[in-house]
């Protein structure tokens, strides 16, 4: 009889296939796009050298967090009024 683990293995973070493109579409072109592209390019080079997607996943996860925590000011949204214009 083989022993079964008493816990489920932790699945590493893996973004959706279109996550990088979605992030790029949401970023403000003036300041965030160049920074994202720099980090993405560096992670891509690391992934090529290590044959691991971990660096790319980390960039996506970091930028999703940055975007989620950024203030809504400056985002183009028809549903949220810009509080600075009131």
mmCIF file of C-alpha atoms in Angstrom:
data_model
loop_
_atom_site.group_PDB
_atom_site.id
_atom_site.type_symbol
_atom_site.label_atom_id
_atom_site.label_comp_id
_atom_site.label_asym_id
_atom_site.label_seq_id
_atom_site.Cartn_x
_atom_site.Cartn_y
_atom_site.Cartn_z
ATOM 1 C CA UNK A 1 0.000 0.000 0.000
ATOM 2 C CA UNK A 2 1.385 3.412 -0.924
ATOM 3 C CA UNK A 3 1.216 6.420 1.334
ATOM 4 C CA UNK A 4 -0.942 9.314 0.184
ATOM 5 C CA UNK A 5 -0.093 12.913 1.101
ATOM 6 C CA UNK A 6 -2.504 14.480 3.582
ATOM 7 C CA UNK A 7 -2.488 17.800 1.760
ATOM 8 C CA UNK A 8 -2.902 18.946 -1.813
ATOM 9 C CA UNK A 9 0.241 20.199 -3.546
ATOM 10 C CA UNK A 10 0.469 23.955 -3.989
ATOM 11 C CA UNK A 11 -0.088 24.904 -7.603
ATOM 12 C CA UNK A 12 2.262 27.682 -8.731
ATOM 13 C CA UNK A 13 0.725 30.874 -10.062
ATOM 14 C CA UNK A 14 0.043 30.735 -13.804
ATOM 15 C CA UNK A 15 -1.644 33.704 -15.465
ATOM 16 C CA UNK A 16 -4.265 33.336 -18.171
ATOM 17 C CA UNK A 17 -2.799 33.054 -21.681
ATOM 18 C CA UNK A 18 -3.848 36.600 -22.645
ATOM 19 C CA UNK A 19 -2.866 38.248 -19.347
ATOM 20 C CA UNK A 20 0.201 40.131 -20.637
ATOM 21 C CA UNK A 21 -1.764 41.662 -23.524
ATOM 22 C CA UNK A 22 -4.646 42.594 -21.207
ATOM 23 C CA UNK A 23 -2.231 44.274 -18.815
ATOM 24 C CA UNK A 24 -0.593 46.216 -21.616
ATOM 25 C CA UNK A 25 -3.995 47.481 -22.785
ATOM 26 C CA UNK A 26 -4.824 48.724 -19.284
ATOM 27 C CA UNK A 27 -1.553 50.490 -18.545
ATOM 28 C CA UNK A 28 -1.100 54.179 -19.011
ATOM 29 C CA UNK A 29 1.111 54.619 -22.065
ATOM 30 C CA UNK A 30 3.018 57.634 -20.768
ATOM 31 C CA UNK A 31 4.746 55.991 -17.811
ATOM 32 C CA UNK A 32 3.720 52.394 -17.225
ATOM 33 C CA UNK A 33 4.070 50.813 -20.662
ATOM 34 C CA UNK A 34 7.829 51.400 -20.996
ATOM 35 C CA UNK A 35 8.425 50.035 -17.490
ATOM 36 C CA UNK A 36 6.274 46.949 -18.135
ATOM 37 C CA UNK A 37 7.998 46.315 -21.472
ATOM 38 C CA UNK A 38 11.449 46.606 -19.846
ATOM 39 C CA UNK A 39 10.551 44.128 -17.108
ATOM 40 C CA UNK A 40 8.843 41.789 -19.591
ATOM 41 C CA UNK A 41 11.892 41.807 -21.894
ATOM 42 C CA UNK A 42 14.253 41.041 -19.002
ATOM 43 C CA UNK A 43 12.005 38.211 -17.793
ATOM 44 C CA UNK A 44 11.769 36.847 -21.325
ATOM 45 C CA UNK A 45 15.562 36.715 -21.591
ATOM 46 C CA UNK A 46 15.782 34.985 -18.214
ATOM 47 C CA UNK A 47 13.138 32.478 -19.288
ATOM 48 C CA UNK A 48 15.040 31.710 -22.467
ATOM 49 C CA UNK A 49 18.187 31.061 -20.472
ATOM 50 C CA UNK A 50 16.554 28.986 -17.720
ATOM 51 C CA UNK A 51 13.767 27.280 -19.699
ATOM 52 C CA UNK A 52 11.360 28.379 -16.963
ATOM 53 C CA UNK A 53 8.302 30.608 -17.188
ATOM 54 C CA UNK A 54 8.584 31.645 -13.533
ATOM 55 C CA UNK A 55 10.115 35.060 -14.296
ATOM 56 C CA UNK A 56 7.379 35.873 -16.818
ATOM 57 C CA UNK A 57 4.665 34.759 -14.402
ATOM 58 C CA UNK A 58 6.226 36.933 -11.696
ATOM 59 C CA UNK A 59 6.176 40.025 -13.941
ATOM 60 C CA UNK A 60 2.511 39.448 -14.798
ATOM 61 C CA UNK A 61 1.581 38.877 -11.153
ATOM 62 C CA UNK A 62 3.516 41.983 -10.012
ATOM 63 C CA UNK A 63 1.903 44.200 -12.649
ATOM 64 C CA UNK A 64 -1.577 42.851 -11.959
ATOM 65 C CA UNK A 65 -1.041 43.861 -8.340
ATOM 66 C CA UNK A 66 0.286 47.293 -9.276
ATOM 67 C CA UNK A 67 -2.648 47.921 -11.570
ATOM 68 C CA UNK A 68 -5.182 46.710 -9.020
ATOM 69 C CA UNK A 69 -3.755 48.962 -6.307
ATOM 70 C CA UNK A 70 -3.324 52.045 -8.503
ATOM 71 C CA UNK A 71 -5.795 54.880 -8.039
ATOM 72 C CA UNK A 72 -8.608 55.097 -10.569
ATOM 73 C CA UNK A 73 -7.596 58.649 -11.481
ATOM 74 C CA UNK A 74 -6.392 58.749 -15.053
ATOM 75 C CA UNK A 75 -8.131 55.546 -16.105
ATOM 76 C CA UNK A 76 -10.683 55.780 -18.868
ATOM 77 C CA UNK A 77 -13.905 54.561 -17.284
ATOM 78 C CA UNK A 78 -17.456 55.514 -18.164
ATOM 79 C CA UNK A 79 -18.779 54.066 -14.895
ATOM 80 C CA UNK A 80 -16.540 55.827 -12.404
ATOM 81 C CA UNK A 81 -16.604 59.609 -12.157
ATOM 82 C CA UNK A 82 -13.279 61.347 -11.825
ATOM 83 C CA UNK A 83 -13.380 62.774 -8.302
ATOM 84 C CA UNK A 84 -10.988 65.567 -9.203
ATOM 85 C CA UNK A 85 -13.445 66.983 -11.741
ATOM 86 C CA UNK A 86 -16.298 67.343 -9.222
#
